[in-house]
Amino acid sequence: MTRSWWGWGTVEDAVRGEELDGLTALVAAQFDRAATPLNPPDPADVALPAPRVRVPDDLADLADLDPAERLRHGHGQSFRDVARALRGVVETPPDVVLRPRGADDVVRILDWASTSGTAIVPFGGGTSVVGGVTPPDVPCVSVDLTALDRVLEVDTVSRAAHVQAGMYGPAVEDALRPYGLTLRHFPQSWEFSTVGGWLVTRAGGHYATRLTHIDDLVESIGAETPAGRWDSRRLPGSGAGPSPDRLLLGSEGTLGVVTDAWLRVQARPSFRGNADVVFTDVGAALAGLRALAQSGIEPANCRVLDPVEAALAGAGDGTHAVLVLGVESADHPVAADLDRCLELLADHGGTCPTGPRVVDGDLTGTSEGAGGAWRRTFLRAPYLRDALIRLGMVVETFETAVTWDAQADFVTRVTTAATESVTRLTGGGSVSMRVTHAYPDGFAPYWTVIAPAAAGDPVAQWDEVKAAVSDEILAAGGTITHHHAVGRDHAPWYGQQAPEVFRTGLAAMRSAVDPAGICNPGVLGLR
């Protein structure tokens, strides 16, 4: 399989043929927009600047100067990234791609980069949607960690696995399956994102409650920094001062290069129940969701889809909100838990027209089964996004989290800000919302924007929408990101959200471990 240099995933899995024809017809009918899909240029035809750095001889065997690889490592997977790359615009490709084979190679790269003043950008799957892997416009190398791709040890007694940072999601699950274990971390980028990427961005999986953030699965983290090795002690918990792991989590490559981690794993689930619960409106669905989140049942899935989102997902007819419910267990039947969830939701007007479904068998990772169709649709969405961009559409998402007390006002304010700015800049489109994660004290709403690009620069149009929405999210009390990270794109709002004294301390920590300031300059607002 061939990785796409400009868009998502693999070339072989891109939307094409009848699927593309059908999507083109749908866009024409829905948005009154006839369009011919734009084809990406051959990477050989994209003008690339000559490398500004010369890799020393002792690193030459790690270097890759292939134009397609420099282009692929020059951007992430946001709308901005894909729309520009589709037109052959990659503004700051790395001068060289370096592929270390182990931690020793990472040390050698950092030593050379520090002395030569060359910036380094750690790169795993390249799935950042916030500019986290976009090289700065200075002499720079992309450090591709995907050769660090092994599970080093599995501790079945403590239920933990020592995993290298370059492992992709499916490889982790394949390695754990013979032990009857799972990491149980499945972000939408799962196929093409890596353990190290999850750690440095504080990634969230698709499970709606309980241990959904990678933070909760960390036992210890190892990293190489320009100042030396960063290793934490492997422990189930500790009160010994500020946590070295917590400092690396969310650091986005600014404190060094994560090379490995001990991660908590779990028994693979063998019992599951699910149901689709229909509500008259989003407010009622969110009231039911709060009851679930505060019940202590901790369902695996309790996503709320507004009527538009439900229709887009094929889960409704566009007239009702839908709560997609799922419960699972590794050691006991879940029918009683499922019934209790449905009882709580019924108290808030939720009905289950098709009835609950209970199944058993291996239900995680790459296996087939009752959850297979949903997972395939979930993983297919980025390919469809790319195809819509080819058809001249602005397609992007934004997400946040807020406490329950702000619920009604918050959703209304952010949805209004998005709808008004999309209408003003593009002439109209679709703004829909779903809730991806739920906590006893709050929830994480996630919006999708689909609109026809107006004349001019579609990236500039989206940037203006994004700025308006981000301003409103912070003004209404939410976080600039729940699980997409900060990167370069969210840095201005992160600067408003994080206390100034903390940002000063973070910059001081960065200076201590990276005196030359070579590690991913620009993300988190750090230079």
Coordinates of C-alpha atoms in Angstrom, one line a residue, residues 243-519:
S243 CA 4.9 14.0 37.3
P244 CA 7.6 13.7 34.7
D245 CA 5.0 11.8 32.5
R246 CA 2.5 14.6 32.8
L247 CA 5.1 17.0 31.6
L248 CA 5.7 15.0 28.4
L249 CA 2.1 14.3 27.8
G250 CA 0.9 17.1 25.5
S251 CA 4.4 18.5 25.0
E252 CA 4.1 18.0 21.2
G253 CA 7.8 17.4 20.7
T254 CA 9.0 20.6 22.4
L255 CA 10.7 18.8 25.3
G256 CA 12.4 16.1 23.2
V257 CA 11.6 13.0 21.3
V258 CA 9.5 10.3 22.9
T259 CA 10.9 6.9 22.1
D260 CA 8.9 4.4 24.2
A261 CA 6.4 4.0 27.0
W262 CA 4.9 1.5 29.4
L263 CA 1.2 1.5 28.8
R264 CA -1.6 -0.1 30.8
V265 CA -3.5 -2.8 28.8
Q266 CA -6.7 -4.6 29.5
A267 CA -8.4 -7.9 28.8
R268 CA -10.1 -7.9 25.4
P269 CA -13.9 -7.5 25.8
S270 CA -16.1 -10.5 25.0
F271 CA -19.6 -9.1 25.9
R272 CA -21.2 -6.1 24.3
G273 CA -24.6 -4.5 24.0
N274 CA -25.7 -1.6 21.9
A275 CA -28.7 0.5 21.0
D276 CA -29.8 3.6 19.1
V277 CA -31.9 5.9 21.3
V278 CA -34.0 8.6 19.6
F279 CA -34.8 12.0 21.2
T280 CA -37.0 14.8 20.0
D281 CA -34.2 17.3 20.3
V282 CA -30.6 17.7 21.3
G283 CA -31.4 19.3 24.6
A284 CA -33.3 16.2 25.7
A285 CA -30.5 13.9 24.4
L286 CA -27.9 15.9 26.4
A287 CA -30.0 15.6 29.5
G288 CA -30.0 11.9 29.0
L289 CA -26.3 11.9 28.4
R290 CA -25.6 13.7 31.6
A291 CA -27.7 11.1 33.5
L292 CA -25.6 8.4 32.0
A293 CA -22.3 10.1 32.7
Q294 CA -23.2 10.6 36.3
S295 CA -24.7 7.1 36.8
G296 CA -21.4 5.3 37.3
I297 CA -22.2 2.8 34.6
E298 CA -19.5 4.2 32.3
P299 CA -20.8 3.0 28.9
A300 CA -18.2 2.4 26.2
N301 CA -20.2 4.6 23.8
C302 CA -22.8 7.3 24.4
R303 CA -22.4 9.7 21.5
V304 CA -25.1 12.2 20.8
L305 CA -25.7 13.2 17.2
D306 CA -27.8 16.2 16.4
P307 CA -30.4 15.7 13.7
V308 CA -28.1 16.8 10.8
E309 CA -25.2 14.8 12.1
A310 CA -27.5 11.7 12.5
A311 CA -28.6 12.0 8.9
L312 CA -25.0 12.4 7.7
A313 CA -24.0 9.3 9.6
G314 CA -26.9 7.3 8.3
A315 CA -28.3 7.0 11.9
G316 CA -31.4 9.1 11.4
D317 CA -33.7 10.9 9.0
G318 CA -32.7 14.4 10.0
T319 CA -35.7 15.1 12.3
H320 CA -34.5 13.6 15.6
A321 CA -31.3 13.6 17.7
V322 CA -29.8 10.1 18.3
L323 CA -27.7 8.8 21.1
V324 CA -25.6 5.9 20.0
L325 CA -25.2 3.6 23.1
G326 CA -22.7 0.8 23.7
V327 CA -21.6 -1.2 26.7
E328 CA -18.9 -3.8 26.9
S329 CA -17.1 -6.1 29.4
A330 CA -14.3 -8.6 29.4
D331 CA -15.8 -10.8 32.1
H332 CA -19.6 -10.6 32.5
P333 CA -22.7 -10.2 30.4
V334 CA -23.8 -6.6 29.9
A335 CA -27.6 -7.0 29.4
A336 CA -28.4 -5.6 32.9
D337 CA -26.1 -2.5 32.3
L338 CA -27.7 -1.9 28.9
D339 CA -31.2 -2.1 30.4
R340 CA -30.3 0.4 33.1
C341 CA -28.8 2.8 30.5
L342 CA -32.0 2.6 28.5
E343 CA -34.1 3.2 31.6
L344 CA -32.1 6.3 32.4
L345 CA -32.5 7.6 28.9
A346 CA -36.2 6.9 28.8
D347 CA -36.6 9.2 31.8
H348 CA -35.5 12.0 29.5
G349 CA -37.7 11.0 26.6
G350 CA -35.4 8.6 24.8
T351 CA -37.0 5.7 22.8
C352 CA -35.3 2.7 21.3
P353 CA -37.4 1.8 18.2
T354 CA -35.2 -1.1 17.1
G355 CA -34.6 -2.4 20.5
P356 CA -31.3 -3.3 22.3
R357 CA -28.8 -5.7 20.8
V358 CA -26.5 -8.0 22.8
V359 CA -23.6 -9.8 21.2
D360 CA -20.4 -11.6 22.2
G361 CA -17.0 -12.3 20.8
D362 CA -13.7 -10.4 20.2
L363 CA -14.9 -6.8 19.6
T364 CA -11.7 -4.7 19.5
G365 CA -9.0 -3.7 17.0
T366 CA -8.9 -5.1 13.5
S367 CA -11.3 -8.0 14.2
E368 CA -14.7 -8.3 12.5
G369 CA -18.0 -8.7 14.3
A370 CA -20.9 -6.5 15.2
G371 CA -18.7 -3.5 15.7
G372 CA -16.9 -4.0 12.4
A373 CA -19.3 -2.0 10.2
W374 CA -19.3 1.0 12.5
R375 CA -15.5 1.0 12.8
R376 CA -15.1 0.8 9.0
T377 CA -17.4 3.8 8.5
F378 CA -15.6 5.7 11.3
L379 CA -12.2 5.1 9.6
R380 CA -13.5 5.8 6.1
A381 CA -14.6 9.4 7.0
P382 CA -11.2 11.1 6.3
Y383 CA -11.1 9.6 2.8
L384 CA -14.6 11.1 2.1
R385 CA -13.4 14.4 3.5
D386 CA -10.5 14.5 1.0
A387 CA -12.9 13.7 -1.9
L388 CA -15.1 16.6 -0.9
I389 CA -12.1 18.9 -0.8
R390 CA -11.3 17.7 -4.3
L391 CA -14.9 18.8 -5.3
G392 CA -14.3 22.3 -4.1
M393 CA -15.9 22.0 -0.6
V394 CA -14.7 23.4 2.7
V395 CA -14.8 20.4 5.1
E396 CA -13.4 20.7 8.6
T397 CA -14.2 20.0 12.2
F398 CA -13.6 21.6 15.6
E399 CA -14.1 20.3 19.1
T400 CA -14.0 21.4 22.7
A401 CA -15.2 20.5 26.2
V402 CA -17.2 22.4 28.8
T403 CA -18.9 21.7 32.1
W404 CA -22.5 20.7 32.3
D405 CA -23.7 23.9 33.9
A406 CA -22.8 25.8 30.7
Q407 CA -24.4 23.3 28.4
A408 CA -27.4 25.1 26.8
D409 CA -25.8 28.5 26.4
F410 CA -22.5 27.1 25.2
V411 CA -23.9 24.9 22.4
T412 CA -26.2 27.7 21.1
R413 CA -23.4 30.3 21.1
V414 CA -20.8 28.2 19.4
T415 CA -23.3 26.8 16.8
T416 CA -24.5 30.3 16.0
A417 CA -20.9 31.6 15.6
A418 CA -20.1 28.8 13.3
T419 CA -23.3 29.1 11.2
E420 CA -23.1 32.9 10.9
S421 CA -19.4 32.9 9.8
V422 CA -19.9 30.0 7.4
T423 CA -22.9 31.7 5.8
R424 CA -21.1 35.0 5.6
L425 CA -17.9 33.6 4.0
T426 CA -19.2 30.8 1.8
G427 CA -22.9 31.6 1.2
G428 CA -24.2 28.7 3.3
G429 CA -23.5 25.1 4.2
S430 CA -24.0 22.5 6.8
V431 CA -23.0 22.9 10.5
S432 CA -23.7 19.8 12.6
M433 CA -22.8 18.7 16.1
R434 CA -22.1 15.5 17.9
V435 CA -20.9 14.8 21.4
T436 CA -17.9 12.5 21.4
H437 CA -17.0 12.1 25.1
A438 CA -19.0 12.5 28.4
Y439 CA -17.8 13.0 32.0
P440 CA -19.6 13.3 35.2
D441 CA -18.9 17.1 35.2
G442 CA -19.0 17.9 31.5
F443 CA -19.0 16.8 27.9
A444 CA -17.1 17.2 24.6
P445 CA -19.0 18.6 21.7
Y446 CA -17.6 18.2 18.2
W447 CA -18.8 20.2 15.1
T448 CA -18.5 19.4 11.4
V449 CA -18.7 22.1 8.8
I450 CA -19.4 21.3 5.1
A451 CA -19.8 24.2 2.8
P452 CA -19.1 25.1 -0.8
A453 CA -16.0 27.3 -1.1
A454 CA -16.7 30.8 -2.4
A455 CA -14.5 32.5 -5.0
G456 CA -11.0 33.2 -3.7
D457 CA -8.9 31.3 -1.3
P458 CA -10.8 28.5 0.5
V459 CA -8.1 28.2 3.2
A460 CA -8.4 31.9 4.1
Q461 CA -12.2 31.4 4.3
W462 CA -11.9 28.5 6.7
D463 CA -9.2 30.4 8.8
E464 CA -11.7 33.2 9.3
V465 CA -14.4 30.7 10.4
K466 CA -12.0 29.0 12.7
A467 CA -11.0 32.2 14.3
A468 CA -14.6 33.3 14.9
V469 CA -15.5 29.9 16.4
S470 CA -12.3 29.7 18.6
D471 CA -13.0 33.2 20.0
E472 CA -16.5 32.1 20.9
I473 CA -15.4 28.8 22.5
L474 CA -13.1 30.6 24.9
A475 CA -15.5 33.4 25.6
A476 CA -18.2 30.9 26.5
G477 CA -15.9 29.0 28.9
G478 CA -14.7 26.0 26.8
T479 CA -11.3 24.7 26.0
I480 CA -9.6 25.4 22.7
T481 CA -9.2 21.7 22.2
H482 CA -10.4 18.5 23.9
H483 CA -8.3 16.0 22.0
H484 CA -6.9 17.5 18.8
A485 CA -3.9 19.1 20.6
V486 CA -2.6 22.7 20.2
G487 CA 0.1 22.6 17.5
R488 CA 0.6 25.8 15.7
D489 CA -3.0 26.4 14.7
H490 CA -4.4 26.6 18.2
A491 CA -1.4 28.4 19.8
P492 CA -3.0 31.9 19.9
W493 CA -6.0 30.6 21.9
Y494 CA -3.8 28.3 24.0
G495 CA -1.9 31.4 25.0
Q496 CA -5.2 32.9 26.2
Q497 CA -6.4 29.7 28.0
A498 CA -3.2 28.8 29.8
P499 CA -2.1 31.0 32.8
E500 CA 0.7 33.4 31.9
V501 CA 2.8 32.1 34.8
F502 CA 2.4 28.6 33.6
R503 CA 3.5 29.5 30.1
T504 CA 6.5 31.2 31.5
G505 CA 7.4 28.1 33.5
L506 CA 6.9 25.9 30.4
A507 CA 9.2 28.0 28.4
A508 CA 11.8 27.7 31.2
M509 CA 11.5 24.0 31.2
R510 CA 11.9 23.9 27.5
S511 CA 15.0 26.0 27.7
A512 CA 16.5 23.6 30.4
V513 CA 16.1 20.5 28.3
D514 CA 16.6 22.1 24.9
P515 CA 18.9 25.1 25.3
A516 CA 19.3 25.6 21.5
G517 CA 15.5 25.6 21.0
I518 CA 15.6 23.1 18.2
C519 CA 12.7 20.9 19.3

